[in-house]
């Protein structure tokens, strides 16, 4: 068993169904307080759009400070094909199946954003993982879907993946459902798509029978890179969608307009009793709070506005570009990244409608004070985030998407990106850059790579949902 896996004691502590053992933790508090410190990290490494004729990989990074290979890329699981553009990934099962018998958190579901190929990796031993199955793009296209994004394990023995386009890379997107036993495709998750066309990330609260999804754009729009004309032409999203988790029907659209252009990552509290959450609108650089109001009607408000900044090399004010958001497991702190500005922010959201900025860490980007850490030039800026389960270490990578990297931070495409870390002091409400922790994916075996999403073998803040 991995040292990242929960002990048998923690599996049972606080469990409401003692007769059944399942993967994960019975409560967010159990994951936060009873799990061991992370020892290894799975990190996406990709080569699309680089002068490296090698496939993408899932990297294994040593994050155990007691190890001789601490802060090193110690293994890579290479994909069998080139050009996948691995992006986001998830587990076959998580804490949402804590009360289900016979399941284990032992397989990573790894989609290729650009290829629509879906890989299944046996990760039961984090230091000796291997590809077990590949779902080829043609099998996905048969369901008139493409461009897989967010992977969530869900109750009932299924895995649901948000899909951003149809088989031709156009709108609409949808949701693909896989079987947890043999990883075969069941078909679409949704039975009534309503007026939802664009898709991106999603989160669900099974206790309240609700799911909410966000919008990026059609793959044919964002694949080539960012074009402001596409925004003006209405080709990028500005809405989120409310779904009935039980009937799988679209119920409501919340349209933000200029306040919520390109709403990407969506986070709801880990407390399964809550019916509210936050979404980061990348281009508008706002954090929008949403909640269930009277009569089951959902409402929203902008609670954080990152102001644009003037830059001598830009013809227009530079937006922060909020590209990732994350809630700590105790739901006290909200973290998000401003990829174009070059900072990651920490807000106290104990008063959910009035977030309070408590700290900010600048590194890289167009405005960051630090452009070099531990002798490594910072290529890009804080982007994909992952917090340790105990809330004391915030890790991030600096690559966003191949064509967007090459447009805004071309040095990533030439030399690869980085993984970094800040130490977090939740009791004091502050964080501090770890000047000694840098994993340079420019030194990856086979050539430079872009580092993207991070996952812990024992589950984390962005993969697990509780019932």
PDB file of N, CA, C and O in Angstrom, residues 189 192-196 208-212 240-254 292 295-298:
ATOM      1  N   UNK A 189     -23.799  10.865 -20.536  1.00  0.00           N
ATOM      2  CA  UNK A 189     -24.374  10.922 -19.191  1.00  0.00           C
ATOM      3  C   UNK A 189     -25.715  11.649 -19.234  1.00  0.00           C
ATOM      4  O   UNK A 189     -26.697  11.182 -18.665  1.00  0.00           O
ATOM      5  N   UNK A 192     -30.932  15.192 -21.238  1.00  0.00           N
ATOM      6  CA  UNK A 192     -31.528  16.401 -21.823  1.00  0.00           C
ATOM      7  C   UNK A 192     -30.529  17.535 -21.651  1.00  0.00           C
ATOM      8  O   UNK A 192     -30.327  18.020 -20.544  1.00  0.00           O
ATOM      9  N   UNK A 193     -29.922  17.964 -22.749  1.00  0.00           N
ATOM     10  CA  UNK A 193     -28.854  18.961 -22.709  1.00  0.00           C
ATOM     11  C   UNK A 193     -29.403  20.382 -22.565  1.00  0.00           C
ATOM     12  O   UNK A 193     -28.663  21.314 -22.253  1.00  0.00           O
ATOM     13  N   UNK A 194     -30.696  20.587 -22.810  1.00  0.00           N
ATOM     14  CA  UNK A 194     -31.277  21.923 -22.729  1.00  0.00           C
ATOM     15  C   UNK A 194     -30.565  22.887 -23.646  1.00  0.00           C
ATOM     16  O   UNK A 194     -30.268  22.549 -24.795  1.00  0.00           O
ATOM     17  N   UNK A 195     -30.264  24.104 -23.128  1.00  0.00           N
ATOM     18  CA  UNK A 195     -29.584  25.092 -23.971  1.00  0.00           C
ATOM     19  C   UNK A 195     -28.076  25.111 -23.730  1.00  0.00           C
ATOM     20  O   UNK A 195     -27.394  26.045 -24.148  1.00  0.00           O
ATOM     21  N   UNK A 196     -27.547  24.082 -23.067  1.00  0.00           N
ATOM     22  CA  UNK A 196     -26.103  24.003 -22.882  1.00  0.00           C
ATOM     23  C   UNK A 196     -25.422  23.582 -24.188  1.00  0.00           C
ATOM     24  O   UNK A 196     -25.767  22.558 -24.756  1.00  0.00           O
ATOM     25  N   UNK A 208     -27.543  16.880  -2.533  1.00  0.00           N
ATOM     26  CA  UNK A 208     -28.584  17.807  -2.964  1.00  0.00           C
ATOM     27  C   UNK A 208     -29.023  17.557  -4.405  1.00  0.00           C
ATOM     28  O   UNK A 208     -29.788  18.343  -4.962  1.00  0.00           O
ATOM     29  N   UNK A 209     -28.502  16.486  -5.011  1.00  0.00           N
ATOM     30  CA  UNK A 209     -28.943  16.113  -6.349  1.00  0.00           C
ATOM     31  C   UNK A 209     -28.692  17.170  -7.407  1.00  0.00           C
ATOM     32  O   UNK A 209     -29.528  17.376  -8.286  1.00  0.00           O
ATOM     33  N   UNK A 210     -27.537  17.831  -7.327  1.00  0.00           N
ATOM     34  CA  UNK A 210     -27.273  18.912  -8.264  1.00  0.00           C
ATOM     35  C   UNK A 210     -25.857  18.811  -8.834  1.00  0.00           C
ATOM     36  O   UNK A 210     -24.938  18.331  -8.161  1.00  0.00           O
ATOM     37  N   UNK A 211     -25.710  19.231 -10.066  1.00  0.00           N
ATOM     38  CA  UNK A 211     -24.410  19.328 -10.722  1.00  0.00           C
ATOM     39  C   UNK A 211     -24.362  20.665 -11.448  1.00  0.00           C
ATOM     40  O   UNK A 211     -25.384  21.123 -11.963  1.00  0.00           O
ATOM     41  N   UNK A 212     -23.177  21.315 -11.453  1.00  0.00           N
ATOM     42  CA  UNK A 212     -23.017  22.573 -12.180  1.00  0.00           C
ATOM     43  C   UNK A 212     -21.824  22.467 -13.124  1.00  0.00           C
ATOM     44  O   UNK A 212     -20.773  21.935 -12.747  1.00  0.00           O
ATOM     45  N   UNK A 240     -22.794  29.453 -16.628  1.00  0.00           N
ATOM     46  CA  UNK A 240     -22.695  28.113 -16.052  1.00  0.00           C
ATOM     47  C   UNK A 240     -24.089  27.478 -16.062  1.00  0.00           C
ATOM     48  O   UNK A 240     -25.095  28.175 -16.203  1.00  0.00           O
ATOM     49  N   UNK A 241     -24.110  26.173 -15.927  1.00  0.00           N
ATOM     50  CA  UNK A 241     -25.355  25.434 -16.102  1.00  0.00           C
ATOM     51  C   UNK A 241     -25.647  24.577 -14.872  1.00  0.00           C
ATOM     52  O   UNK A 241     -24.745  23.977 -14.298  1.00  0.00           O
ATOM     53  N   UNK A 242     -26.907  24.530 -14.502  1.00  0.00           N
ATOM     54  CA  UNK A 242     -27.366  23.747 -13.355  1.00  0.00           C
ATOM     55  C   UNK A 242     -28.089  22.511 -13.885  1.00  0.00           C
ATOM     56  O   UNK A 242     -28.962  22.622 -14.765  1.00  0.00           O
ATOM     57  N   UNK A 243     -27.702  21.346 -13.355  1.00  0.00           N
ATOM     58  CA  UNK A 243     -28.266  20.071 -13.808  1.00  0.00           C
ATOM     59  C   UNK A 243     -28.897  19.338 -12.634  1.00  0.00           C
ATOM     60  O   UNK A 243     -28.418  19.433 -11.505  1.00  0.00           O
ATOM     61  N   UNK A 244     -29.934  18.593 -12.930  1.00  0.00           N
ATOM     62  CA  UNK A 244     -30.497  17.664 -11.951  1.00  0.00           C
ATOM     63  C   UNK A 244     -29.635  16.405 -11.971  1.00  0.00           C
ATOM     64  O   UNK A 244     -29.584  15.692 -12.981  1.00  0.00           O
ATOM     65  N   UNK A 245     -28.970  16.148 -10.859  1.00  0.00           N
ATOM     66  CA  UNK A 245     -28.017  15.033 -10.816  1.00  0.00           C
ATOM     67  C   UNK A 245     -28.714  13.678 -10.972  1.00  0.00           C
ATOM     68  O   UNK A 245     -28.124  12.728 -11.480  1.00  0.00           O
ATOM     69  N   UNK A 246     -29.967  13.611 -10.541  1.00  0.00           N
ATOM     70  CA  UNK A 246     -30.670  12.330 -10.590  1.00  0.00           C
ATOM     71  C   UNK A 246     -31.267  12.064 -11.970  1.00  0.00           C
ATOM     72  O   UNK A 246     -31.096  10.987 -12.536  1.00  0.00           O
ATOM     73  N   UNK A 247     -31.965  13.070 -12.511  1.00  0.00           N
ATOM     74  CA  UNK A 247     -32.614  12.862 -13.815  1.00  0.00           C
ATOM     75  C   UNK A 247     -31.677  13.148 -14.974  1.00  0.00           C
ATOM     76  O   UNK A 247     -31.986  12.810 -16.116  1.00  0.00           O
ATOM     77  N   UNK A 248     -30.539  13.800 -14.695  1.00  0.00           N
ATOM     78  CA  UNK A 248     -29.540  14.142 -15.714  1.00  0.00           C
ATOM     79  C   UNK A 248     -30.101  15.110 -16.751  1.00  0.00           C
ATOM     80  O   UNK A 248     -29.755  15.055 -17.924  1.00  0.00           O
ATOM     81  N   UNK A 249     -30.968  15.993 -16.285  1.00  0.00           N
ATOM     82  CA  UNK A 249     -31.566  16.987 -17.167  1.00  0.00           C
ATOM     83  C   UNK A 249     -31.057  18.387 -16.823  1.00  0.00           C
ATOM     84  O   UNK A 249     -30.833  18.704 -15.661  1.00  0.00           O
ATOM     85  N   UNK A 250     -30.907  19.192 -17.859  1.00  0.00           N
ATOM     86  CA  UNK A 250     -30.513  20.592 -17.689  1.00  0.00           C
ATOM     87  C   UNK A 250     -31.671  21.352 -17.064  1.00  0.00           C
ATOM     88  O   UNK A 250     -32.817  21.219 -17.482  1.00  0.00           O
ATOM     89  N   UNK A 251     -31.353  22.193 -16.043  1.00  0.00           N
ATOM     90  CA  UNK A 251     -32.420  22.893 -15.342  1.00  0.00           C
ATOM     91  C   UNK A 251     -32.372  24.404 -15.478  1.00  0.00           C
ATOM     92  O   UNK A 251     -33.401  25.060 -15.537  1.00  0.00           O
ATOM     93  N   UNK A 252     -31.166  24.979 -15.470  1.00  0.00           N
ATOM     94  CA  UNK A 252     -31.066  26.442 -15.429  1.00  0.00           C
ATOM     95  C   UNK A 252     -29.720  26.883 -15.990  1.00  0.00           C
ATOM     96  O   UNK A 252     -28.724  26.163 -15.857  1.00  0.00           O
ATOM     97  N   UNK A 253     -29.710  28.057 -16.626  1.00  0.00           N
ATOM     98  CA  UNK A 253     -28.468  28.676 -17.071  1.00  0.00           C
ATOM     99  C   UNK A 253     -28.288  29.997 -16.339  1.00  0.00           C
ATOM    100  O   UNK A 253     -29.213  30.814 -16.293  1.00  0.00           O
ATOM    101  N   UNK A 254     -27.098  30.195 -15.749  1.00  0.00           N
ATOM    102  CA  UNK A 254     -26.752  31.472 -15.122  1.00  0.00           C
ATOM    103  C   UNK A 254     -25.813  32.196 -16.074  1.00  0.00           C
ATOM    104  O   UNK A 254     -24.682  31.742 -16.298  1.00  0.00           O
ATOM    105  N   UNK A 292     -27.884  28.286  -4.226  1.00  0.00           N
ATOM    106  CA  UNK A 292     -29.272  27.913  -4.454  1.00  0.00           C
ATOM    107  C   UNK A 292     -30.168  28.797  -3.590  1.00  0.00           C
ATOM    108  O   UNK A 292     -30.042  28.821  -2.365  1.00  0.00           O
ATOM    109  N   UNK A 295     -36.884  28.253  -3.617  1.00  0.00           N
ATOM    110  CA  UNK A 295     -37.554  27.494  -4.663  1.00  0.00           C
ATOM    111  C   UNK A 295     -36.624  26.753  -5.593  1.00  0.00           C
ATOM    112  O   UNK A 295     -37.038  26.354  -6.698  1.00  0.00           O
ATOM    113  N   UNK A 296     -35.373  26.564  -5.168  1.00  0.00           N
ATOM    114  CA  UNK A 296     -34.429  25.830  -6.003  1.00  0.00           C
ATOM    115  C   UNK A 296     -33.875  26.628  -7.159  1.00  0.00           C
ATOM    116  O   UNK A 296     -33.198  26.068  -8.025  1.00  0.00           O
ATOM    117  N   UNK A 297     -34.127  27.951  -7.196  1.00  0.00           N
ATOM    118  CA  UNK A 297     -33.589  28.806  -8.251  1.00  0.00           C
ATOM    119  C   UNK A 297     -32.201  29.281  -7.847  1.00  0.00           C
ATOM    120  O   UNK A 297     -32.005  29.816  -6.750  1.00  0.00           O
ATOM    121  N   UNK A 298     -31.217  29.147  -8.753  1.00  0.00           N
ATOM    122  CA  UNK A 298     -29.833  29.498  -8.436  1.00  0.00           C
ATOM    123  C   UNK A 298     -29.562  30.951  -8.787  1.00  0.00           C
ATOM    124  O   UNK A 298     -30.040  31.456  -9.803  1.00  0.00           O
TER     125      UNK A 298
END
